[in-house]
């Protein structure tokens, strides 16, 4: 994955940053570049996405340049320009075009200039504060361009309460039915302490970044990094500081090929229907031949009974010998064509049955990822042990590590195909998707089987056949994954 990481270092003295070292987790990054020896020759990568990781200071520089351009063009203060930019999501060209056609309408839409309705509510020349109703000296009254005058004490209390509640750019006039926004150069002098002023600046920065169509705050805990892109899309980005991986568009876990709205619906449904997990036996099943209880302790769905040596599929319990030709049926949910003519109760049962079908596979692949992360750690330890015992070099065994990484990467994509399939309308497109999904699943299980068996090698250097067979399976699995994403990601 080609990524621009030109801005990865940060000044330890920069505001909102610390200089703690980054400690990577035990679970490997599914998308970390693999060894060149097993690189896929396919030139097109559907997940390739250019982005920059900006420090706080670099982010401020990007924002300031746009603020100065807009302030100069609109002939307004930088504080007002920021409010206009936030309202229009920092689309500078759109702002300048709109300003040329109707400047007053633009400023009114951004709540930086009072509307005619707002002006009709003006308190006039009264020396009475509109909040506390006290008569005060004229120089103690403050107002925005809407001319709604209030005493300084009431303004201070208004701003203090809102800042303590975490409000930034949305602080507005106290007058009823007036939505005029308060620029930062009006708010800051009213805040009574430096602590509150610092909080307010942080909230402003948060609002500036969150409203910017090309920027996203890293969702990592206390991480100050900002991700910058040229074209905002639902693509995978990774923070250079805390290594957090997420979808740029929604800031949730990366979820290709499922789109942001669909994955939100799916995760909400899973949380709401969490009790349905009681219907699922996630960890143990009986051997379909000898009925002995079997616990799944690896990620591979190709199971072999330790007692009778029967090979079967963990998901459908079908005979593995014929499973290759039947794999499409295993991952495809069979709709009931007569369900529309049945009772509401029957339809509800069918809906639950469909949900459980996809949820079980979603959960199964999630568990497989956790188990295969353990396999990855074992492979790391065994490679180190073999190298220490002069049983080959690290380079000789590197292909096992690469295989485990690629397996996790492919299975992660496969896991997120199930929410996609659940919400797809029946038809030719869904049939094509299910076919490609089944092809990917078959190759992933073949790769998982080979990785787990390769993990059991005890001595000697790997044979050329062993390595070649595994690397060939890696190539096939990655090609299937890329093909599915190319055809269905962002469709």
CSV table of C-alpha atoms in Angstrom, one decimal:
chain,number,residue,atom,x,y,z
A,1,UNK,CA,0.0,0.0,0.0
A,2,UNK,CA,1.5,3.3,-1.1
A,3,UNK,CA,1.1,6.0,1.5
A,4,UNK,CA,2.7,9.4,1.8
A,5,UNK,CA,4.1,9.6,5.3
A,6,UNK,CA,6.1,12.7,4.8
A,7,UNK,CA,5.0,14.2,8.1
A,8,UNK,CA,5.7,11.6,10.8
A,9,UNK,CA,7.9,13.4,13.3
A,10,UNK,CA,6.6,15.9,15.8
A,11,UNK,CA,8.2,18.5,18.0
A,12,UNK,CA,8.1,17.4,21.6
A,13,UNK,CA,7.3,21.0,22.7
A,14,UNK,CA,4.3,21.4,20.4
A,15,UNK,CA,1.0,22.1,22.0
A,16,UNK,CA,-1.3,19.1,22.7
A,17,UNK,CA,1.5,16.6,22.0
A,18,UNK,CA,3.7,14.4,24.2
A,19,UNK,CA,6.9,12.6,23.3
A,20,UNK,CA,6.1,9.1,24.5
A,21,UNK,CA,7.4,6.3,22.4
A,22,UNK,CA,5.0,4.3,20.2
A,23,UNK,CA,4.5,0.8,21.4
A,24,UNK,CA,3.0,-1.6,18.8
A,25,UNK,CA,0.5,-4.2,19.9
A,26,UNK,CA,1.0,-7.9,19.7
A,27,UNK,CA,-1.5,-8.4,16.9
A,28,UNK,CA,0.2,-7.7,13.5
A,29,UNK,CA,-0.9,-5.0,11.1
A,30,UNK,CA,-2.9,-6.9,8.5
A,31,UNK,CA,-1.8,-4.4,5.8
A,32,UNK,CA,1.9,-4.2,6.6
A,33,UNK,CA,4.0,-4.5,3.4
A,34,UNK,CA,5.0,-8.1,2.7
A,35,UNK,CA,8.3,-9.4,1.5
A,36,UNK,CA,9.1,-8.5,-2.1
A,37,UNK,CA,9.6,-12.2,-3.0
A,38,UNK,CA,5.9,-12.8,-2.6
A,39,UNK,CA,4.5,-9.5,-3.9
A,40,UNK,CA,1.4,-9.8,-6.0
A,41,UNK,CA,2.2,-8.9,-9.6
A,42,UNK,CA,-1.2,-7.4,-10.1
A,43,UNK,CA,-0.4,-3.6,-10.7
A,44,UNK,CA,-3.9,-2.3,-9.6
A,45,UNK,CA,-4.4,-2.1,-5.9
A,46,UNK,CA,-8.1,-1.1,-5.1
A,47,UNK,CA,-7.0,0.0,-1.6
A,48,UNK,CA,-4.2,2.3,-2.6
A,49,UNK,CA,-4.8,5.7,-1.0
A,50,UNK,CA,-2.6,8.7,-0.6
A,51,UNK,CA,-2.7,10.5,2.8
A,52,UNK,CA,-0.4,12.6,5.1
A,53,UNK,CA,-0.1,12.5,8.8
A,54,UNK,CA,0.2,16.0,10.2
A,55,UNK,CA,1.3,17.2,13.6
A,56,UNK,CA,-0.7,19.9,15.4
A,57,UNK,CA,1.6,22.6,14.2
A,58,UNK,CA,1.4,21.4,10.6
A,59,UNK,CA,-2.4,21.2,10.8
A,60,UNK,CA,-2.5,24.8,12.1
A,61,UNK,CA,-0.4,25.9,9.2
A,62,UNK,CA,-2.7,24.2,6.6
A,63,UNK,CA,-5.8,25.8,8.3
A,64,UNK,CA,-4.2,29.3,8.6
A,65,UNK,CA,-3.3,29.4,4.9
A,66,UNK,CA,-7.0,28.8,4.0
A,67,UNK,CA,-8.2,31.2,6.6
A,68,UNK,CA,-6.0,34.0,5.3
A,69,UNK,CA,-7.1,33.4,1.7
A,70,UNK,CA,-10.7,33.6,2.6
A,71,UNK,CA,-10.4,36.5,5.0
A,72,UNK,CA,-8.6,38.5,2.3
A,73,UNK,CA,-11.1,37.6,-0.4
A,74,UNK,CA,-14.2,38.3,1.7
A,75,UNK,CA,-12.7,41.3,3.5
A,76,UNK,CA,-13.5,40.0,6.9
A,77,UNK,CA,-11.4,39.2,10.0
A,78,UNK,CA,-9.7,35.8,10.3
A,79,UNK,CA,-12.1,34.9,13.2
A,80,UNK,CA,-15.1,35.5,11.0
A,81,UNK,CA,-13.4,33.7,8.0
A,82,UNK,CA,-13.0,30.6,10.2
A,83,UNK,CA,-16.8,30.6,11.0
A,84,UNK,CA,-17.5,30.8,7.2
A,85,UNK,CA,-15.1,28.0,6.4
A,86,UNK,CA,-16.5,25.8,9.1
A,87,UNK,CA,-20.1,26.3,7.8
A,88,UNK,CA,-19.0,25.4,4.2
A,89,UNK,CA,-16.7,22.6,5.3
A,90,UNK,CA,-13.6,24.5,4.1
A,91,UNK,CA,-14.6,24.3,0.5
A,92,UNK,CA,-12.7,27.5,-0.4
A,93,UNK,CA,-13.5,27.6,-4.1
A,94,UNK,CA,-17.2,27.2,-3.4
A,95,UNK,CA,-17.1,30.0,-0.8
A,96,UNK,CA,-15.3,32.4,-3.2
A,97,UNK,CA,-17.8,31.6,-6.0
A,98,UNK,CA,-20.8,32.1,-3.7
A,99,UNK,CA,-19.4,35.3,-2.4
A,100,UNK,CA,-19.1,36.8,-5.9
A,101,UNK,CA,-22.7,36.0,-6.6
A,102,UNK,CA,-24.3,37.1,-3.3
A,103,UNK,CA,-21.9,38.1,-0.5
A,104,UNK,CA,-24.7,39.0,2.0
A,105,UNK,CA,-26.5,35.7,1.6
A,106,UNK,CA,-23.2,33.8,2.1
A,107,UNK,CA,-22.4,35.5,5.4
A,108,UNK,CA,-26.0,35.1,6.6
A,109,UNK,CA,-25.9,31.4,5.8
A,110,UNK,CA,-22.7,31.1,7.8
A,111,UNK,CA,-24.4,32.9,10.8
A,112,UNK,CA,-21.7,35.7,10.7
A,113,UNK,CA,-24.0,38.5,9.5
A,114,UNK,CA,-27.5,39.2,10.9
A,115,UNK,CA,-30.5,38.5,8.7
A,116,UNK,CA,-33.4,41.0,8.3
A,117,UNK,CA,-35.4,39.0,10.8
A,118,UNK,CA,-32.6,39.1,13.3
A,119,UNK,CA,-32.2,42.9,13.0
A,120,UNK,CA,-35.9,43.4,13.8
A,121,UNK,CA,-35.3,41.9,17.2
A,122,UNK,CA,-32.6,44.5,18.1
A,123,UNK,CA,-32.9,46.0,21.5
A,124,UNK,CA,-32.3,49.5,20.3
A,125,UNK,CA,-30.6,52.1,22.5
A,126,UNK,CA,-31.8,50.7,25.9
A,127,UNK,CA,-29.1,50.6,28.6
A,128,UNK,CA,-30.8,47.6,30.2
A,129,UNK,CA,-29.1,44.1,29.9
A,130,UNK,CA,-31.4,41.7,28.1
A,131,UNK,CA,-30.6,38.8,30.4
A,132,UNK,CA,-30.2,40.2,34.0
A,133,UNK,CA,-32.4,43.2,33.3
A,134,UNK,CA,-30.0,45.5,35.1
A,135,UNK,CA,-29.4,49.0,34.0
A,136,UNK,CA,-25.7,49.4,33.2
A,137,UNK,CA,-23.3,51.9,31.8
A,138,UNK,CA,-23.2,52.0,28.0
A,139,UNK,CA,-19.5,51.0,28.0
A,140,UNK,CA,-20.4,47.9,29.9
A,141,UNK,CA,-22.8,46.7,27.2
A,142,UNK,CA,-21.4,44.4,24.5
A,143,UNK,CA,-23.0,43.2,21.3
A,144,UNK,CA,-22.4,41.3,18.1
A,145,UNK,CA,-23.3,42.8,14.6
A,146,UNK,CA,-26.9,41.9,15.4
A,147,UNK,CA,-26.8,44.7,18.0
A,148,UNK,CA,-28.3,42.5,20.8
A,149,UNK,CA,-26.7,44.2,23.8
A,150,UNK,CA,-25.9,42.4,27.1
A,151,UNK,CA,-23.7,43.3,30.0
A,152,UNK,CA,-20.2,42.0,30.1
A,153,UNK,CA,-20.9,39.8,33.1
A,154,UNK,CA,-23.7,37.9,31.4
A,155,UNK,CA,-21.6,37.5,28.3
A,156,UNK,CA,-18.8,36.0,30.5
A,157,UNK,CA,-21.1,33.6,32.2
A,158,UNK,CA,-22.7,32.6,28.9
A,159,UNK,CA,-19.3,31.8,27.3
A,160,UNK,CA,-17.9,30.2,30.4
A,161,UNK,CA,-20.8,27.7,30.8
A,162,UNK,CA,-20.6,26.7,27.1
A,163,UNK,CA,-16.9,26.2,27.0
A,164,UNK,CA,-17.0,24.1,30.2
A,165,UNK,CA,-19.6,22.0,28.3
A,166,UNK,CA,-17.1,21.5,25.4
A,167,UNK,CA,-18.7,23.9,22.9
A,168,UNK,CA,-16.4,25.6,20.4
A,169,UNK,CA,-17.5,27.3,17.2
A,170,UNK,CA,-21.2,26.9,18.0
A,171,UNK,CA,-21.3,29.6,20.7
A,172,UNK,CA,-23.9,32.1,19.5
A,173,UNK,CA,-25.7,35.2,20.6
A,174,UNK,CA,-27.8,35.0,23.8
A,175,UNK,CA,-30.8,36.7,22.2
A,176,UNK,CA,-33.8,34.4,21.6
A,177,UNK,CA,-34.1,33.4,17.9
A,178,UNK,CA,-30.8,34.9,17.0
A,179,UNK,CA,-28.3,32.4,15.6
A,180,UNK,CA,-25.4,34.7,15.0
A,181,UNK,CA,-22.1,32.9,15.9
A,182,UNK,CA,-19.6,34.5,18.2
A,183,UNK,CA,-16.1,34.7,16.6
A,184,UNK,CA,-13.2,33.7,18.7
A,185,UNK,CA,-11.8,37.2,19.1
A,186,UNK,CA,-15.1,38.1,20.8
A,187,UNK,CA,-15.1,35.0,23.1
A,188,UNK,CA,-11.5,34.8,24.2
A,189,UNK,CA,-11.4,38.2,26.2
A,190,UNK,CA,-14.6,37.1,28.0
A,191,UNK,CA,-13.1,33.9,29.4
A,192,UNK,CA,-11.9,34.5,33.0
A,193,UNK,CA,-8.9,32.1,33.1
A,194,UNK,CA,-6.1,30.8,30.9
A,195,UNK,CA,-7.2,27.3,31.6
A,196,UNK,CA,-10.6,28.0,30.0
A,197,UNK,CA,-9.0,29.8,27.1
A,198,UNK,CA,-6.8,26.8,26.4
A,199,UNK,CA,-9.8,24.5,26.5
A,200,UNK,CA,-11.7,26.8,24.1
A,201,UNK,CA,-8.7,26.8,21.7
A,202,UNK,CA,-8.7,23.0,21.7
A,203,UNK,CA,-12.4,22.8,21.1
A,204,UNK,CA,-12.0,25.3,18.2
A,205,UNK,CA,-9.2,23.2,16.7
A,206,UNK,CA,-11.4,20.1,17.0
A,207,UNK,CA,-14.3,21.8,15.3
A,208,UNK,CA,-12.1,23.2,12.5
A,209,UNK,CA,-10.6,19.7,11.7
A,210,UNK,CA,-13.9,17.8,12.0
A,211,UNK,CA,-15.6,20.2,9.7
A,212,UNK,CA,-12.8,20.1,7.1
A,213,UNK,CA,-13.6,17.8,4.2
A,214,UNK,CA,-9.9,16.8,3.7
A,215,UNK,CA,-8.9,16.4,7.4
A,216,UNK,CA,-9.7,13.8,10.1
A,217,UNK,CA,-8.5,13.6,13.7
A,218,UNK,CA,-6.9,10.4,14.6
A,219,UNK,CA,-9.3,8.4,16.9
A,220,UNK,CA,-6.4,7.0,18.9
A,221,UNK,CA,-6.5,7.8,22.6
A,222,UNK,CA,-5.0,11.3,23.2
A,223,UNK,CA,-3.4,11.3,19.8
A,224,UNK,CA,-2.8,14.8,18.3
A,225,UNK,CA,-2.2,13.6,14.7
A,226,UNK,CA,-4.4,14.8,11.9
A,227,UNK,CA,-4.9,12.8,8.7
A,228,UNK,CA,-4.9,14.8,5.5
A,229,UNK,CA,-6.2,13.6,2.1
A,230,UNK,CA,-6.9,15.2,-1.3
A,231,UNK,CA,-10.0,13.1,-2.1
A,232,UNK,CA,-12.1,12.1,1.0
A,233,UNK,CA,-13.2,8.5,0.6
A,234,UNK,CA,-14.0,5.5,2.7
A,235,UNK,CA,-10.4,4.2,2.6
A,236,UNK,CA,-7.9,2.7,5.1
A,237,UNK,CA,-5.5,5.2,6.8
A,238,UNK,CA,-3.0,4.6,9.6
A,239,UNK,CA,-1.7,7.1,12.1
A,240,UNK,CA,2.1,7.4,12.0
A,241,UNK,CA,2.3,8.1,15.7
A,242,UNK,CA,-0.1,5.7,17.5
A,243,UNK,CA,-0.5,3.2,14.6
A,244,UNK,CA,-4.3,3.4,14.8
A,245,UNK,CA,-5.9,2.0,11.6
A,246,UNK,CA,-9.3,3.4,10.6
A,247,UNK,CA,-11.6,4.4,7.8
A,248,UNK,CA,-11.0,8.0,6.8
A,249,UNK,CA,-14.6,8.8,6.1
A,250,UNK,CA,-16.3,7.6,9.3
A,251,UNK,CA,-13.3,7.2,11.7
A,252,UNK,CA,-14.4,3.7,12.6
A,253,UNK,CA,-12.5,0.4,12.0
A,254,UNK,CA,-11.7,-0.1,8.4
A,255,UNK,CA,-14.6,-2.0,6.8
A,256,UNK,CA,-14.1,-2.6,3.1
A,257,UNK,CA,-16.0,-3.7,1.1
A,258,UNK,CA,-19.0,-2.6,3.3
A,259,UNK,CA,-19.7,1.1,3.1
A,260,UNK,CA,-19.8,3.4,6.1
A,261,UNK,CA,-23.6,3.7,6.4
A,262,UNK,CA,-24.1,-0.1,6.1
A,263,UNK,CA,-21.5,-1.0,8.7
A,264,UNK,CA,-23.1,1.4,11.1
A,265,UNK,CA,-26.4,-0.3,10.6
A,266,UNK,CA,-24.8,-3.7,11.0
A,267,UNK,CA,-22.9,-2.9,14.2
A,268,UNK,CA,-26.0,-1.3,15.7
A,269,UNK,CA,-28.1,-4.3,14.8
A,270,UNK,CA,-25.5,-6.6,16.3
A,271,UNK,CA,-25.5,-4.6,19.6
A,272,UNK,CA,-29.3,-4.5,19.7
A,273,UNK,CA,-29.6,-8.3,18.9
A,274,UNK,CA,-26.7,-9.3,21.2
A,275,UNK,CA,-28.9,-11.8,22.9
A,276,UNK,CA,-29.0,-13.9,19.7
A,277,UNK,CA,-25.5,-15.0,20.5
A,278,UNK,CA,-27.2,-17.4,23.0
A,279,UNK,CA,-28.5,-19.3,19.9
A,280,UNK,CA,-25.0,-19.9,18.6
A,281,UNK,CA,-22.5,-22.4,19.7
A,282,UNK,CA,-19.4,-20.5,18.9
A,283,UNK,CA,-16.7,-22.6,20.4
A,284,UNK,CA,-17.6,-26.3,20.3
A,285,UNK,CA,-19.4,-28.6,17.8
A,286,UNK,CA,-19.8,-32.4,17.5
A,287,UNK,CA,-17.9,-34.3,14.8
A,288,UNK,CA,-20.6,-35.2,12.2
A,289,UNK,CA,-19.1,-38.7,11.9
A,290,UNK,CA,-18.3,-39.9,15.4
A,291,UNK,CA,-20.2,-37.2,17.4
A,292,UNK,CA,-17.2,-36.5,19.7
A,293,UNK,CA,-17.1,-32.9,21.0
A,294,UNK,CA,-14.5,-30.8,19.2
A,295,UNK,CA,-13.2,-27.4,20.3
A,296,UNK,CA,-12.0,-24.9,17.6
A,297,UNK,CA,-8.6,-23.7,18.7
A,298,UNK,CA,-7.3,-22.4,15.3
A,299,UNK,CA,-8.5,-20.0,12.7
A,300,UNK,CA,-8.9,-22.5,9.9
A,301,UNK,CA,-12.4,-23.8,9.2
A,302,UNK,CA,-11.0,-27.1,7.7
A,303,UNK,CA,-11.4,-29.3,10.7
A,304,UNK,CA,-10.0,-32.8,11.3
A,305,UNK,CA,-11.5,-34.9,14.1
A,306,UNK,CA,-8.7,-36.1,16.4
A,307,UNK,CA,-10.6,-39.4,17.1
A,308,UNK,CA,-11.8,-40.6,13.7
A,309,UNK,CA,-9.7,-38.3,11.4
A,310,UNK,CA,-12.8,-37.2,9.6
A,311,UNK,CA,-12.3,-33.9,7.6
A,312,UNK,CA,-15.2,-31.5,7.6
A,313,UNK,CA,-16.2,-27.8,7.4
A,314,UNK,CA,-16.6,-26.1,10.7
A,315,UNK,CA,-19.3,-23.8,9.3
A,316,UNK,CA,-21.7,-26.2,7.6
A,317,UNK,CA,-20.3,-29.6,8.9
A,318,UNK,CA,-20.1,-30.9,5.3
A,319,UNK,CA,-17.5,-33.4,4.2
A,320,UNK,CA,-14.3,-31.5,3.2
A,321,UNK,CA,-13.5,-33.9,0.4
A,322,UNK,CA,-16.5,-32.6,-1.6
A,323,UNK,CA,-16.4,-29.2,0.0
A,324,UNK,CA,-14.3,-27.6,-2.8
A,325,UNK,CA,-17.1,-28.0,-5.3
A,326,UNK,CA,-19.8,-27.2,-2.8
A,327,UNK,CA,-18.1,-24.1,-1.2
A,328,UNK,CA,-20.4,-21.7,-2.9
A,329,UNK,CA,-23.4,-23.2,-1.1
A,330,UNK,CA,-21.7,-22.9,2.3
A,331,UNK,CA,-21.3,-19.1,2.2
A,332,UNK,CA,-24.5,-18.3,0.4
A,333,UNK,CA,-27.8,-17.8,2.4
A,334,UNK,CA,-30.7,-19.6,0.7
A,335,UNK,CA,-33.7,-17.2,0.7
A,336,UNK,CA,-37.2,-18.7,1.1
A,337,UNK,CA,-39.1,-17.7,-2.1
A,338,UNK,CA,-42.5,-18.2,-0.4
A,339,UNK,CA,-41.9,-16.1,2.7
A,340,UNK,CA,-43.9,-13.1,1.4
A,341,UNK,CA,-47.0,-15.2,1.4
A,342,UNK,CA,-46.6,-16.4,5.0
A,343,UNK,CA,-47.7,-14.9,8.3
A,344,UNK,CA,-45.8,-12.0,10.0
A,345,UNK,CA,-44.6,-14.5,12.6
A,346,UNK,CA,-43.1,-16.7,9.9
A,347,UNK,CA,-41.5,-13.7,8.3
A,348,UNK,CA,-40.0,-12.7,11.6
A,349,UNK,CA,-38.6,-16.2,12.1
A,350,UNK,CA,-37.1,-16.1,8.6
A,351,UNK,CA,-35.6,-12.6,9.2
A,352,UNK,CA,-34.0,-13.9,12.4
A,353,UNK,CA,-32.7,-17.0,10.6
A,354,UNK,CA,-31.2,-14.9,7.9
A,355,UNK,CA,-29.5,-12.6,10.5
A,356,UNK,CA,-28.1,-15.5,12.5
A,357,UNK,CA,-26.7,-17.0,9.3
A,358,UNK,CA,-24.6,-13.9,8.6
A,359,UNK,CA,-23.9,-13.0,12.2
A,360,UNK,CA,-22.5,-16.5,12.9
A,361,UNK,CA,-20.1,-16.2,10.0
A,362,UNK,CA,-19.2,-12.7,11.0
A,363,UNK,CA,-18.4,-13.9,14.6
A,364,UNK,CA,-16.6,-17.0,13.4
A,365,UNK,CA,-14.1,-15.0,11.2
A,366,UNK,CA,-13.6,-12.6,14.1
A,367,UNK,CA,-12.7,-15.5,16.4
A,368,UNK,CA,-10.5,-16.9,13.6
A,369,UNK,CA,-8.6,-13.6,13.4
A,370,UNK,CA,-7.9,-13.8,17.2
A,371,UNK,CA,-6.7,-17.4,17.0
A,372,UNK,CA,-4.5,-16.7,13.9
A,373,UNK,CA,-2.9,-13.8,15.7
A,374,UNK,CA,-1.8,-16.3,18.3
A,375,UNK,CA,-0.5,-18.5,15.4
A,376,UNK,CA,1.5,-15.5,14.2
A,377,UNK,CA,3.1,-15.0,17.6
A,378,UNK,CA,4.0,-18.7,17.7
A,379,UNK,CA,5.6,-18.5,14.2
A,380,UNK,CA,7.6,-15.5,15.4
A,381,UNK,CA,8.9,-17.4,18.4
A,382,UNK,CA,9.7,-20.5,16.4
A,383,UNK,CA,11.6,-18.6,13.7
A,384,UNK,CA,13.7,-17.0,16.4
A,385,UNK,CA,14.3,-20.3,18.0
A,386,UNK,CA,15.3,-22.0,14.7
A,387,UNK,CA,17.7,-19.1,13.8
A,388,UNK,CA,19.3,-19.4,17.3
A,389,UNK,CA,19.8,-23.1,16.7
A,390,UNK,CA,21.3,-22.6,13.3
A,391,UNK,CA,18.3,-24.2,11.5
A,392,UNK,CA,18.4,-21.7,8.7
A,393,UNK,CA,18.5,-17.9,8.7
A,394,UNK,CA,15.7,-15.4,9.4
A,395,UNK,CA,15.4,-14.8,5.6
A,396,UNK,CA,14.9,-18.6,5.1
A,397,UNK,CA,11.8,-18.6,7.4
A,398,UNK,CA,10.5,-15.1,6.6
A,399,UNK,CA,7.9,-16.5,4.2
A,400,UNK,CA,6.0,-18.0,7.2
A,401,UNK,CA,5.6,-14.7,8.8
A,402,UNK,CA,4.5,-13.1,5.5
A,403,UNK,CA,2.0,-15.9,5.1
A,404,UNK,CA,0.5,-15.3,8.5
A,405,UNK,CA,0.2,-11.6,7.9
A,406,UNK,CA,-1.5,-12.1,4.5
A,407,UNK,CA,-3.8,-14.6,6.0
A,408,UNK,CA,-5.0,-12.1,8.6
A,409,UNK,CA,-5.4,-9.4,5.9
A,410,UNK,CA,-7.5,-11.6,3.7
A,411,UNK,CA,-9.7,-12.9,6.5
A,412,UNK,CA,-10.2,-9.4,7.8
A,413,UNK,CA,-11.7,-8.4,4.4
A,414,UNK,CA,-13.7,-11.6,4.3
A,415,UNK,CA,-15.3,-10.8,7.7
A,416,UNK,CA,-16.6,-7.5,6.4
A,417,UNK,CA,-18.1,-9.1,3.3
A,418,UNK,CA,-20.9,-10.6,5.5
A,419,UNK,CA,-22.6,-7.3,6.5
A,420,UNK,CA,-22.3,-6.3,2.8
A,421,UNK,CA,-24.1,-9.5,1.7
A,422,UNK,CA,-26.7,-9.3,4.5
A,423,UNK,CA,-28.0,-5.9,3.2
A,424,UNK,CA,-27.7,-6.7,-0.5
A,425,UNK,CA,-30.8,-7.0,-2.6
A,426,UNK,CA,-31.3,-10.4,-4.2
A,427,UNK,CA,-30.4,-10.5,-7.9
A,428,UNK,CA,-27.6,-11.2,-10.4
A,429,UNK,CA,-25.2,-8.7,-8.6
A,430,UNK,CA,-25.6,-10.5,-5.3
A,431,UNK,CA,-25.1,-13.8,-6.9
A,432,UNK,CA,-21.8,-12.5,-8.4
A,433,UNK,CA,-20.8,-11.1,-5.0
A,434,UNK,CA,-21.5,-14.4,-3.3
A,435,UNK,CA,-19.6,-16.3,-5.9
A,436,UNK,CA,-16.5,-14.1,-5.4
A,437,UNK,CA,-17.0,-14.2,-1.6
A,438,UNK,CA,-17.1,-18.0,-1.7
A,439,UNK,CA,-14.0,-18.1,-3.9
A,440,UNK,CA,-12.1,-15.9,-1.5
A,441,UNK,CA,-13.3,-17.9,1.5
A,442,UNK,CA,-12.1,-21.2,-0.1
A,443,UNK,CA,-8.6,-19.8,-0.8
A,444,UNK,CA,-8.4,-18.3,2.7
A,445,UNK,CA,-9.2,-21.7,4.3
A,446,UNK,CA,-6.6,-23.4,2.1
A,447,UNK,CA,-4.0,-20.8,3.1
A,448,UNK,CA,-5.0,-21.1,6.8
A,449,UNK,CA,-4.6,-24.9,6.6
A,450,UNK,CA,-1.2,-24.6,5.1
A,451,UNK,CA,0.0,-21.9,7.5
A,452,UNK,CA,-1.1,-23.9,10.6
A,453,UNK,CA,0.6,-27.1,9.2
A,454,UNK,CA,3.8,-25.1,8.4
A,455,UNK,CA,3.8,-23.9,12.0
A,456,UNK,CA,4.4,-27.5,13.1
A,457,UNK,CA,7.7,-27.9,11.2
A,458,UNK,CA,10.2,-28.9,13.9
A,459,UNK,CA,13.6,-29.0,12.2
A,460,UNK,CA,15.7,-28.3,9.2
A,461,UNK,CA,15.3,-25.7,6.5
A,462,UNK,CA,12.0,-25.5,4.6
A,463,UNK,CA,12.0,-27.4,1.3
A,464,UNK,CA,11.6,-25.5,-1.9
A,465,UNK,CA,8.3,-27.4,-2.5
A,466,UNK,CA,6.9,-26.4,0.9
A,467,UNK,CA,7.8,-22.7,0.4
A,468,UNK,CA,6.7,-22.6,-3.2
A,469,UNK,CA,3.3,-24.2,-2.4
A,470,UNK,CA,2.6,-21.8,0.4
A,471,UNK,CA,3.7,-18.7,-1.5
A,472,UNK,CA,1.6,-19.8,-4.5
A,473,UNK,CA,-1.4,-20.1,-2.2
A,474,UNK,CA,-0.7,-16.6,-0.8
A,475,UNK,CA,-0.7,-15.2,-4.3
A,476,UNK,CA,-4.0,-16.8,-5.1
A,477,UNK,CA,-5.7,-15.6,-1.9
A,478,UNK,CA,-4.6,-12.0,-2.4
A,479,UNK,CA,-5.7,-12.0,-6.0
A,480,UNK,CA,-9.2,-13.2,-5.0
A,481,UNK,CA,-9.3,-10.5,-2.3
A,482,UNK,CA,-8.3,-7.7,-4.6
A,483,UNK,CA,-10.7,-8.9,-7.3
A,484,UNK,CA,-13.6,-8.7,-4.9
A,485,UNK,CA,-12.6,-5.2,-3.7
A,486,UNK,CA,-12.1,-4.0,-7.2
A,487,UNK,CA,-15.6,-5.1,-8.2
A,488,UNK,CA,-17.6,-4.2,-5.1
A,489,UNK,CA,-15.8,-1.6,-3.0
A,490,UNK,CA,-17.6,1.8,-3.4
A,491,UNK,CA,-20.2,0.3,-5.7
